[in-house]
Short mmCIF file of N, CA and C in Angstrom, two decimals:
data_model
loop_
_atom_site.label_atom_id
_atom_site.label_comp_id
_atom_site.label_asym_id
_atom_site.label_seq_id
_atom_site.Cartn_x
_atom_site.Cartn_y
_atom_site.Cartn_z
N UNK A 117 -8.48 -7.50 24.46
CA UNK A 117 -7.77 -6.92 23.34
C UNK A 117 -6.43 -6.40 23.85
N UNK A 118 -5.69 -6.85 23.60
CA UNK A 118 -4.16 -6.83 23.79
C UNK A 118 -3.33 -5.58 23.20
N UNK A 119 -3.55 -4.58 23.25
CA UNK A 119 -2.65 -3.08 22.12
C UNK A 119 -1.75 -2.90 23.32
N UNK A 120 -0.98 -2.43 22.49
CA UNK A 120 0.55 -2.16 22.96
C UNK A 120 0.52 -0.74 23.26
N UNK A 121 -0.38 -0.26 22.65
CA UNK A 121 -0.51 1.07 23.20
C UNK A 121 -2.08 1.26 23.84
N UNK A 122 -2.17 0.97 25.37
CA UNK A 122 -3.68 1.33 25.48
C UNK A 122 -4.75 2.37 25.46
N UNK A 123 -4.00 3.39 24.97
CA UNK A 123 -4.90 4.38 25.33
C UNK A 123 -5.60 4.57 23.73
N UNK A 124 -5.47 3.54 22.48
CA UNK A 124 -6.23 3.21 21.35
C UNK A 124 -6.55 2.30 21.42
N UNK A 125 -7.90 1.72 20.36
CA UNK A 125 -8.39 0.66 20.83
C UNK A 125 -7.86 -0.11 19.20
N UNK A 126 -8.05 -1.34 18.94
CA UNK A 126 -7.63 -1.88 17.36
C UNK A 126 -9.05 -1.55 16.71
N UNK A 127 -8.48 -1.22 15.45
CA UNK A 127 -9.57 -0.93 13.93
C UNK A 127 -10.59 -2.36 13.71
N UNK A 128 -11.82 -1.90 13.74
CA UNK A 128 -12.76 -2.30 13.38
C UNK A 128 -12.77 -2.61 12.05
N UNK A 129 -13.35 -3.58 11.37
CA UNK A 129 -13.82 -4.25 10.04
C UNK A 129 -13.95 -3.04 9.14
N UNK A 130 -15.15 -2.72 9.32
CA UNK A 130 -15.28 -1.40 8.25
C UNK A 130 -14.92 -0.06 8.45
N UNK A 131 -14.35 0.25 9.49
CA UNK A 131 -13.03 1.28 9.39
C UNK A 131 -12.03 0.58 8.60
N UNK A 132 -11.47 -0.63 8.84
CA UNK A 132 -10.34 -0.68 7.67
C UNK A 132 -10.94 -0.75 6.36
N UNK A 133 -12.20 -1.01 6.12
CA UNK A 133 -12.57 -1.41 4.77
C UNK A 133 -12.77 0.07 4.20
N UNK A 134 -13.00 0.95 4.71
CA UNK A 134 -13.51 2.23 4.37
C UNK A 134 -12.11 2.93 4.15
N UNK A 135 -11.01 2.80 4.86
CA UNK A 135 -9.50 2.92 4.57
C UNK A 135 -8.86 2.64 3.05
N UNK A 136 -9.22 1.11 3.37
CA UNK A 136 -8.77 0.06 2.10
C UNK A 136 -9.43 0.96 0.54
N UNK A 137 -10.89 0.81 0.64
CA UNK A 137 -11.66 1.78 -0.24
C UNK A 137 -10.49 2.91 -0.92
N UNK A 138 -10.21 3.88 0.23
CA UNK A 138 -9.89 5.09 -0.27
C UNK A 138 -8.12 4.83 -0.69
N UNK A 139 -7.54 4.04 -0.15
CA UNK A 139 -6.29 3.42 -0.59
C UNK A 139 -6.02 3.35 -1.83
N UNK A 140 -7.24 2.55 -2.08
CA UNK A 140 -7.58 1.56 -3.81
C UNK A 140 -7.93 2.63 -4.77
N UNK A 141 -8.75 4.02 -4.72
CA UNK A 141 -8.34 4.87 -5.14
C UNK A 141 -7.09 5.64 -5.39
N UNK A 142 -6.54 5.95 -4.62
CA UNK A 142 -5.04 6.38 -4.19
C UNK A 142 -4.22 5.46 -5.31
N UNK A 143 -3.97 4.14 -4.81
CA UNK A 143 -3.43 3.40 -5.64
C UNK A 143 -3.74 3.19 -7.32
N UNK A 144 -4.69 3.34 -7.65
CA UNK A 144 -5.24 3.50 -9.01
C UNK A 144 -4.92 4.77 -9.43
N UNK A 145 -4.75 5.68 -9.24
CA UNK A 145 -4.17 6.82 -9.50
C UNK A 145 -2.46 6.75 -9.94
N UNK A 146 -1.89 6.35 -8.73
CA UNK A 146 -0.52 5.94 -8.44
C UNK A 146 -0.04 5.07 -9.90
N UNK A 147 -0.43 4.11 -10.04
CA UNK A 147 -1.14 3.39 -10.73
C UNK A 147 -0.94 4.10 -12.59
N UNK A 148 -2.00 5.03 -12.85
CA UNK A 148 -2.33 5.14 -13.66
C UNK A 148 -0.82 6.30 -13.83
N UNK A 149 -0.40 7.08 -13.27
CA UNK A 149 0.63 8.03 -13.56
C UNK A 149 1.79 7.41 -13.90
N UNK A 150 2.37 6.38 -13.07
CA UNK A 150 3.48 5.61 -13.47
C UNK A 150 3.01 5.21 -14.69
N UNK A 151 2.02 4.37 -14.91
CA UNK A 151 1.76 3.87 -16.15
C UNK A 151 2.17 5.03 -17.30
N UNK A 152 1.54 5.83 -17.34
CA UNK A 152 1.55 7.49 -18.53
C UNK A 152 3.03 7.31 -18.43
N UNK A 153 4.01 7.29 -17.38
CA UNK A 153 5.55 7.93 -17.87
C UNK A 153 6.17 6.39 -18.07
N UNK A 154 5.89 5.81 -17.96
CA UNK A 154 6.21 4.11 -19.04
C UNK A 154 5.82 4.72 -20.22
N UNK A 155 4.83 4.49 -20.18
CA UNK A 155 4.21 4.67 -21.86
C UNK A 155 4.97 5.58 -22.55
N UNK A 156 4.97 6.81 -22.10
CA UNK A 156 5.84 7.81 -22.62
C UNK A 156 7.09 7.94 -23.09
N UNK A 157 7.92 7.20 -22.20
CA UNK A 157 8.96 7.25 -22.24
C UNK A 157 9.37 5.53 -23.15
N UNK A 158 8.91 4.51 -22.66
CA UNK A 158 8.76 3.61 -24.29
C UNK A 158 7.91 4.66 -26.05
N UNK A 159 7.11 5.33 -25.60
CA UNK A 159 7.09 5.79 -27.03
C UNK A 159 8.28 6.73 -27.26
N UNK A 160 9.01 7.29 -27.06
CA UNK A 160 10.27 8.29 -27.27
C UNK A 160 10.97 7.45 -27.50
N UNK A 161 11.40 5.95 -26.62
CA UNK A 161 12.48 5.87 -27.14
C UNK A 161 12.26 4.61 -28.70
N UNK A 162 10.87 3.73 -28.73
CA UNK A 162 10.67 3.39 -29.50
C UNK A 162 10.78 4.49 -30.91
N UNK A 163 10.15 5.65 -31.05
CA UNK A 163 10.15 6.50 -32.15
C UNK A 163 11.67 6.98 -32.29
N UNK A 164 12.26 7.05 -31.73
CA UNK A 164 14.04 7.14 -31.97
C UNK A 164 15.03 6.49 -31.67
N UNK A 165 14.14 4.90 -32.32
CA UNK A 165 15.27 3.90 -32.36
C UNK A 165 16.10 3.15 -31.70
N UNK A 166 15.77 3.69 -29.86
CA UNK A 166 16.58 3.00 -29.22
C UNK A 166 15.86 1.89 -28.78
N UNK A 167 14.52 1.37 -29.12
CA UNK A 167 13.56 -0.14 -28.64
C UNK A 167 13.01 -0.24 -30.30
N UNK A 168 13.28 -1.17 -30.20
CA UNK A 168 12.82 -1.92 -31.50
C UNK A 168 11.00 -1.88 -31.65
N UNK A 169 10.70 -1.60 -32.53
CA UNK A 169 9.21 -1.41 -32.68
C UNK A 169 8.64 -2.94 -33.47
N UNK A 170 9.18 -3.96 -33.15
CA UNK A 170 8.74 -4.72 -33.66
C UNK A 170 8.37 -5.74 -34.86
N UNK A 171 8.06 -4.51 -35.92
CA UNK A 171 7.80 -4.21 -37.08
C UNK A 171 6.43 -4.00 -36.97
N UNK A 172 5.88 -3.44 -35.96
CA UNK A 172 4.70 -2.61 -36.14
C UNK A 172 4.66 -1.36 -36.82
N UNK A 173 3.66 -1.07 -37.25
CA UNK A 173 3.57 0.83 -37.47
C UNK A 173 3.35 1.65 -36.53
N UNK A 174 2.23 1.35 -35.40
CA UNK A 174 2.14 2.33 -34.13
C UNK A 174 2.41 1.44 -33.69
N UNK A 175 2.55 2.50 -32.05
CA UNK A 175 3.58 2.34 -31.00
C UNK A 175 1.88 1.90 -30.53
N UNK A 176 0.68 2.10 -30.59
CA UNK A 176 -0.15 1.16 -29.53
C UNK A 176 -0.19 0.08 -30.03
N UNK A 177 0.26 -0.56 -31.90
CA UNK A 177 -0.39 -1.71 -32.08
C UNK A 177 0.67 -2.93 -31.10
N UNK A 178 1.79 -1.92 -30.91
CA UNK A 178 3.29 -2.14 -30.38
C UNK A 178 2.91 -2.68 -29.06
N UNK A 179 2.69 -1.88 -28.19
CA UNK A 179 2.15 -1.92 -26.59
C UNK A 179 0.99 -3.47 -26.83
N UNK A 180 -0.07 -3.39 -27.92
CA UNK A 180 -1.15 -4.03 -26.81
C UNK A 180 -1.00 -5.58 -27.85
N UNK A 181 0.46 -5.92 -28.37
CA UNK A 181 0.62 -7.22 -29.10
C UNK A 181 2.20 -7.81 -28.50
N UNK A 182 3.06 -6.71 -28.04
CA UNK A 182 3.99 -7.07 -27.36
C UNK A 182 4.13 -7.70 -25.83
N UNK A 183 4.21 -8.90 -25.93
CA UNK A 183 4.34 -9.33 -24.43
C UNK A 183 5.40 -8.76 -23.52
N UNK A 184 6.16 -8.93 -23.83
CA UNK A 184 7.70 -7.90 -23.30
C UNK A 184 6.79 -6.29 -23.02
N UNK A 185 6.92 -5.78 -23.79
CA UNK A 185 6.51 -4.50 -23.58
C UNK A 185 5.09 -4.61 -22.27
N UNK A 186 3.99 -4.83 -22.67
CA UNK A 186 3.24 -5.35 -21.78
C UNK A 186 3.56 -5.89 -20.15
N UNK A 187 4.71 -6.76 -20.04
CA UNK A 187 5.30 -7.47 -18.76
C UNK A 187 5.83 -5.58 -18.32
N UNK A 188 6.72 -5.45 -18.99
CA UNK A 188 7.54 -4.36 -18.46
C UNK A 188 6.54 -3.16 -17.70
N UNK A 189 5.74 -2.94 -18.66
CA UNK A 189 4.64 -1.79 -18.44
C UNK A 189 4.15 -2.22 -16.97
N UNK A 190 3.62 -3.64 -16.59
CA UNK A 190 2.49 -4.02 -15.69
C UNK A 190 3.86 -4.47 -14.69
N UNK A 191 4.97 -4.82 -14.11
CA UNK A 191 6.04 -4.69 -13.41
C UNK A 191 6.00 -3.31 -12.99
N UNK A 192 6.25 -2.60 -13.85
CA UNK A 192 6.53 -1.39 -13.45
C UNK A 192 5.65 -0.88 -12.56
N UNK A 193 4.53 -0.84 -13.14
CA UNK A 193 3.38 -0.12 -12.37
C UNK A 193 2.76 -0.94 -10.77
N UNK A 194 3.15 -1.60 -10.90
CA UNK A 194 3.33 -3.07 -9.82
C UNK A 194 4.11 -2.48 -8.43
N UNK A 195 5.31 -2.29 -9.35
CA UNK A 195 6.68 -1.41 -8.72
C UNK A 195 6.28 -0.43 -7.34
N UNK A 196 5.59 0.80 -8.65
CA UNK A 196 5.08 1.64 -7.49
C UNK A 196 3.65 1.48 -6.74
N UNK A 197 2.67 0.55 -7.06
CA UNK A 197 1.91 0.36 -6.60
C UNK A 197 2.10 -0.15 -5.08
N UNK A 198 2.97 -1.09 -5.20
CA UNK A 198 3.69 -1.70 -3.78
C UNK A 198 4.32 -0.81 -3.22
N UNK A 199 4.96 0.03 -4.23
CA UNK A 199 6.26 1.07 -3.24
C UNK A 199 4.90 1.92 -2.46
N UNK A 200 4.22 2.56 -3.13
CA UNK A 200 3.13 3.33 -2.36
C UNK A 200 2.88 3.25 -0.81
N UNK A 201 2.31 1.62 -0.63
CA UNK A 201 2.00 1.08 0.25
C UNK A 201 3.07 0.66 1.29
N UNK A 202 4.23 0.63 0.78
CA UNK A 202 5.72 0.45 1.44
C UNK A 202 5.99 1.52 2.36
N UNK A 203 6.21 2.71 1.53
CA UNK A 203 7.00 3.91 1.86
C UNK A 203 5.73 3.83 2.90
N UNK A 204 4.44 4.54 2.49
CA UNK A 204 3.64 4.56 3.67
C UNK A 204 3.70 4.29 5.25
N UNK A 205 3.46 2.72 4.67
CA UNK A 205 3.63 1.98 6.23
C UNK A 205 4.72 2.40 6.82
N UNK A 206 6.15 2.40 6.28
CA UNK A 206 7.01 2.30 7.19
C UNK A 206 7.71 3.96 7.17
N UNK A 207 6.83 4.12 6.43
CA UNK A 207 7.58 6.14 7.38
C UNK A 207 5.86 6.99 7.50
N UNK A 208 5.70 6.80 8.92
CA UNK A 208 4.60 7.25 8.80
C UNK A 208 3.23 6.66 9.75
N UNK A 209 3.51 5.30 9.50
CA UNK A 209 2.58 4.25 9.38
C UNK A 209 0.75 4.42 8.98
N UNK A 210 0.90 5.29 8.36
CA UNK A 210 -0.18 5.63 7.73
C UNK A 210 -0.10 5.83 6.05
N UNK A 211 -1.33 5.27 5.63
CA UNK A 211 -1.64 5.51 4.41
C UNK A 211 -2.45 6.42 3.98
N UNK A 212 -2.57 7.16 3.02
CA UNK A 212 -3.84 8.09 2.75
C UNK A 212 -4.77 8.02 3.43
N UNK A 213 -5.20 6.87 2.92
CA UNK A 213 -6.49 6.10 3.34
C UNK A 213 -6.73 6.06 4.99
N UNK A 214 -5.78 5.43 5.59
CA UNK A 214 -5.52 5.11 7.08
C UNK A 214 -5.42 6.60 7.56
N UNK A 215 -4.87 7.60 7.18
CA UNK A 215 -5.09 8.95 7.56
C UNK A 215 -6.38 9.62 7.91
N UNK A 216 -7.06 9.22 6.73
CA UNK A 216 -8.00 10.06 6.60
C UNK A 216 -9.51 9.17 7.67
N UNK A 217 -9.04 8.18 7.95
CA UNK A 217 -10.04 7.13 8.83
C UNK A 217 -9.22 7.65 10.47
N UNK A 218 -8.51 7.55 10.67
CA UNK A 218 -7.63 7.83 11.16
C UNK A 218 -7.33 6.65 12.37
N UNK A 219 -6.72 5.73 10.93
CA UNK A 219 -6.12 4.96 11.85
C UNK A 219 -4.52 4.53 11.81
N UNK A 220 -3.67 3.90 11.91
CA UNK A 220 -2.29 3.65 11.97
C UNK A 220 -1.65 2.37 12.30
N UNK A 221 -0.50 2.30 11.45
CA UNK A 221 -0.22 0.98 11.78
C UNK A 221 1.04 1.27 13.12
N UNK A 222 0.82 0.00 13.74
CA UNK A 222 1.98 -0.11 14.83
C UNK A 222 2.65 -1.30 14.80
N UNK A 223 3.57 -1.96 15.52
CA UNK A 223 4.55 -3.20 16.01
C UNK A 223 3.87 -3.42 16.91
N UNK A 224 3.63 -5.15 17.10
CA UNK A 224 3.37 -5.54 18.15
C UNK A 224 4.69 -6.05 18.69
N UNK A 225 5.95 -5.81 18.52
CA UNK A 225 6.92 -6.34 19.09
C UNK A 225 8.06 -5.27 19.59
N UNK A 226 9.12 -5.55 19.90
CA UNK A 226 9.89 -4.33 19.80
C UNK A 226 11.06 -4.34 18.95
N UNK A 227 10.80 -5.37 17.90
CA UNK A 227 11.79 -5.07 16.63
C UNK A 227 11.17 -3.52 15.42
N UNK A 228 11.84 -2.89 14.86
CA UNK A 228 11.81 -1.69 14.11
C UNK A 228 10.84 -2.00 12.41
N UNK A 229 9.64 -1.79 12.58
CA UNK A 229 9.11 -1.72 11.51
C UNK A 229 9.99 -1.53 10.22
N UNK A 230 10.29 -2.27 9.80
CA UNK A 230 10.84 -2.15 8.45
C UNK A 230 10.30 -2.32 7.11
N UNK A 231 11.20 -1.85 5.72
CA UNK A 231 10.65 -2.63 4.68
C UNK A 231 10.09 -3.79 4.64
N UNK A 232 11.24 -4.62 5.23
CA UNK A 232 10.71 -6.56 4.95
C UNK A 232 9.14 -6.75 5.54
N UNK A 233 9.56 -5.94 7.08
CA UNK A 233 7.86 -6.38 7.89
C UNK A 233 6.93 -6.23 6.97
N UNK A 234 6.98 -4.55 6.28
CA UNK A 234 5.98 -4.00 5.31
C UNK A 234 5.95 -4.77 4.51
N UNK A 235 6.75 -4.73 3.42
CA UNK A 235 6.63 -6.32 2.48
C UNK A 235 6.02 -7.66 2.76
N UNK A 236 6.49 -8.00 3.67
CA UNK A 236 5.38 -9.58 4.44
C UNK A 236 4.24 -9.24 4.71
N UNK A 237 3.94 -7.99 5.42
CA UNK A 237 2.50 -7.65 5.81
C UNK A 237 1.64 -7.38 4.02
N UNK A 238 2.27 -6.74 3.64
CA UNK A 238 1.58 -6.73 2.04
C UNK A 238 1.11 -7.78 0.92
N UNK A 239 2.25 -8.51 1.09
CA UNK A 239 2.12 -9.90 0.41
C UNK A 239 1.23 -10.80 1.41
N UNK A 240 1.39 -10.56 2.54
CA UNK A 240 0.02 -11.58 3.15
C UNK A 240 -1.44 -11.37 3.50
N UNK A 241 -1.52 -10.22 2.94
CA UNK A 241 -2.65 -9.32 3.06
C UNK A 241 -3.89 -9.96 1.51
N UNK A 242 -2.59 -10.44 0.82
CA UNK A 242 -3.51 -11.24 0.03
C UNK A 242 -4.84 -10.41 -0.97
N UNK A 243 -3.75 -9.04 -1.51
CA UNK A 243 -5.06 -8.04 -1.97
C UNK A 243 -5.91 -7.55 -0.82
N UNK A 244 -5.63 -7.58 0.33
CA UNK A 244 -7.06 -7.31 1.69
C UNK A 244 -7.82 -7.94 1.90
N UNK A 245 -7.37 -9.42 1.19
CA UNK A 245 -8.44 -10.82 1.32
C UNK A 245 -8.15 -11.32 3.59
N UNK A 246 -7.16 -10.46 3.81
CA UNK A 246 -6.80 -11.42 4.94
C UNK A 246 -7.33 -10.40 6.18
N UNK A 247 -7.69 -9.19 5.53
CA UNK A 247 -8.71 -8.59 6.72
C UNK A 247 -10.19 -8.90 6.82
N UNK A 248 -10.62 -10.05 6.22
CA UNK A 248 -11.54 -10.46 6.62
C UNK A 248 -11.70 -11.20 7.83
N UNK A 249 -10.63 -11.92 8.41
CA UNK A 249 -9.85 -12.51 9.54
C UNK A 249 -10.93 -11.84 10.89
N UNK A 250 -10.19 -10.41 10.25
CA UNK A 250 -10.89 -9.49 11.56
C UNK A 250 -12.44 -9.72 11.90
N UNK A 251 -13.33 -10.06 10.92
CA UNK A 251 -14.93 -9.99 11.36
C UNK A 251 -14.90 -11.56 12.04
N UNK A 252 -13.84 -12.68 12.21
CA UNK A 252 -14.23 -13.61 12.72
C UNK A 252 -12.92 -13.61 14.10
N UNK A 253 -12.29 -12.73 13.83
CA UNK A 253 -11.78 -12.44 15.48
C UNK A 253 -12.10 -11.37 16.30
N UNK A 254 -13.23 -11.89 16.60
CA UNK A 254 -13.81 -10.49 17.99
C UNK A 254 -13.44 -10.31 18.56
N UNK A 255 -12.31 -10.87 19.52
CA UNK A 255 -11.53 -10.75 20.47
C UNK A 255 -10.65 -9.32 20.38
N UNK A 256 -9.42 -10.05 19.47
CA UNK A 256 -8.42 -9.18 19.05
C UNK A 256 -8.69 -8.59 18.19
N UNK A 257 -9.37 -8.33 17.24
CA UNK A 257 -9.72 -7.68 15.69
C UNK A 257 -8.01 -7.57 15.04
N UNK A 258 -7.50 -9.05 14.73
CA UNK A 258 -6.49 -8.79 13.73
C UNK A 258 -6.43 -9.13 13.06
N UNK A 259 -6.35 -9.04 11.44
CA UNK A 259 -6.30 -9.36 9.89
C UNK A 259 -4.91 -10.63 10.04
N UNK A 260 -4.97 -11.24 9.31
CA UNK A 260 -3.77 -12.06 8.37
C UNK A 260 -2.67 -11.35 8.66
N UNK A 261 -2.38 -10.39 7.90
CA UNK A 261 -1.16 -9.59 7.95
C UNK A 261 -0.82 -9.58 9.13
N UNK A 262 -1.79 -8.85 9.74
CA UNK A 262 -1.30 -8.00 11.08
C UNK A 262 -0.55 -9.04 11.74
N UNK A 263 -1.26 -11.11 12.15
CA UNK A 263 -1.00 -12.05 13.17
C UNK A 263 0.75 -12.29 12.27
N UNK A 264 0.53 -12.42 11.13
CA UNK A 264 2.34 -12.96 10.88
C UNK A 264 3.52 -11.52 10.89
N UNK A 265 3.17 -10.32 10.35
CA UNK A 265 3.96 -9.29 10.77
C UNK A 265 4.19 -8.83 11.68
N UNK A 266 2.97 -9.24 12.77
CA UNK A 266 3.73 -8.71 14.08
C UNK A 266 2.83 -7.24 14.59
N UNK A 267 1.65 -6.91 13.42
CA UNK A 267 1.47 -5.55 13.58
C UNK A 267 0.05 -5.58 14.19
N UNK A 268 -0.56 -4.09 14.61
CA UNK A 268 -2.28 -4.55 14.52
C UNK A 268 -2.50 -2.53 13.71
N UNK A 269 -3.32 -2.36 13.88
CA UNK A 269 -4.25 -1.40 13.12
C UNK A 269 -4.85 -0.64 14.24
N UNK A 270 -4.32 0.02 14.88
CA UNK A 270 -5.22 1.48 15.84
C UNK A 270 -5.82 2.62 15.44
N UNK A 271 -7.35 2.65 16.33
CA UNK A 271 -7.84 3.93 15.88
C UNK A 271 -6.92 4.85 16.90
N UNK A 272 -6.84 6.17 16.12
CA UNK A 272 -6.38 7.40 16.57
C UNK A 272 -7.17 8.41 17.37
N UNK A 273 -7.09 8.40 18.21
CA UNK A 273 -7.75 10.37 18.44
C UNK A 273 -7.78 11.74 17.43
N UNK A 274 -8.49 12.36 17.64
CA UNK A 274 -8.39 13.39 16.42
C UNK A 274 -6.72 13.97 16.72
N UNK A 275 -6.60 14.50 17.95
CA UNK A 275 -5.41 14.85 18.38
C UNK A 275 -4.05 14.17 18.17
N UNK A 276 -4.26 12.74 18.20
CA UNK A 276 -3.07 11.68 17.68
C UNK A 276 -2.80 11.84 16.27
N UNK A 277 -3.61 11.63 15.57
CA UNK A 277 -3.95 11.81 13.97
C UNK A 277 -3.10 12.61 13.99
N UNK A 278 -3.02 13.97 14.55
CA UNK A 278 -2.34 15.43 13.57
C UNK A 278 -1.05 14.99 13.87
N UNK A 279 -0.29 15.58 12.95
CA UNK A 279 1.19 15.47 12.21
C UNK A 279 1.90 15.64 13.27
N UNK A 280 1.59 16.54 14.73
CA UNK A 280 2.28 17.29 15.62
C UNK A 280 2.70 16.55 16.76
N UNK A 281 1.68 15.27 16.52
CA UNK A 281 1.26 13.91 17.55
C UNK A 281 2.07 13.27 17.89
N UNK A 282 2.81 12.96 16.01
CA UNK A 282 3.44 11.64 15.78
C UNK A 282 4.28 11.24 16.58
N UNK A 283 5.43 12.09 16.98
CA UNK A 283 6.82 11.72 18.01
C UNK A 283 6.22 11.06 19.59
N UNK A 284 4.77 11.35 19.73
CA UNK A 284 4.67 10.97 21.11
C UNK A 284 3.74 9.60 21.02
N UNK A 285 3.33 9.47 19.72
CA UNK A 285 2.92 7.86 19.94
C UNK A 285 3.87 6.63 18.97
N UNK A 286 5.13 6.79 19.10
CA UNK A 286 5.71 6.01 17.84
C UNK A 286 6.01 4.90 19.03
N UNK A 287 6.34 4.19 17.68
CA UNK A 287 6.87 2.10 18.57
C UNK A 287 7.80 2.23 19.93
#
């Protein structure tokens, strides 16, 4: 097993799945709040004229017959669902989820974790279809994501974990 940092070892199958779990909460939340201030803020401005109501009477018969409205709503919430998982990774490299398991993402290279990496690692993650990877690489334990971004998934020490850690294990 190849880590760039040896004194962690790479995340096991159901440590990330138990991560992923509490993520998918996180994110459904995330999720559901953006959604409320869409909604909200299309009903205000639908009820005062500045979005066309269609020629519906309510603003839900509005929402759940309008495709437009609908696209916009599920973009949006899309938006921050990804941003969630964005901002995360790349300031931090932890997610809720990955916090609370306590594990972290790293570079396997010595280019600077960025948006794009985060973005490629997300989109190839395939919903978390591509950490299944990991139960058939015993070797390395690395997901999809991790082999094309460049990254892998370390467990932490309790001591690494805390906030106070971070500056002494970064890329």
């Amino acid at each position: 097993m190849s880590s760039s940092h040896p004194q962690h070892i790479r995340a096991n199958f159901l440590r990330r799945l138990a991560a992923m779990v509490y993520d998918i909460l996180v994110a459904v939340a995330v999720g559901m709040c953006a959604a409320m201030i869409m909604l909200l803020t299309m009903l205000l401005l639908v009820e005062n004229n500045v979005l066309d109501n269609q020629g519906y009477e309510h603003f839900s018969d509005l929402i759940q017959q309008s495709f437009s409205y609908q696209l916009t709503l599920q973009v949006w919430v899309a938006l921050w669902v990804v941003g969630f998982f964005l901002w995360f990774w790349r300031n931090g490299g932890q997610t809720i989820g990955m916090r609370a398991w306590r594990l972290r993402l790293f570079s396997t290279n010595e280019k600077p974790f960025g948006y794009r990496r985060a973005l490629l690692r997300l989109i190839c993650s395939f919903g978390g279809l591509g950490t299944i990877l990991v139960l058939l690489d015993f070797k390395s334990k690395q997901s999809l994501q991790d082999r094309i971004a460049q990254t892998e998934i370390l467990v932490l020490s309790k001591e690494d974990n805390h906030h106070s850690s971070w500056g002494k294990i970064q890329e």
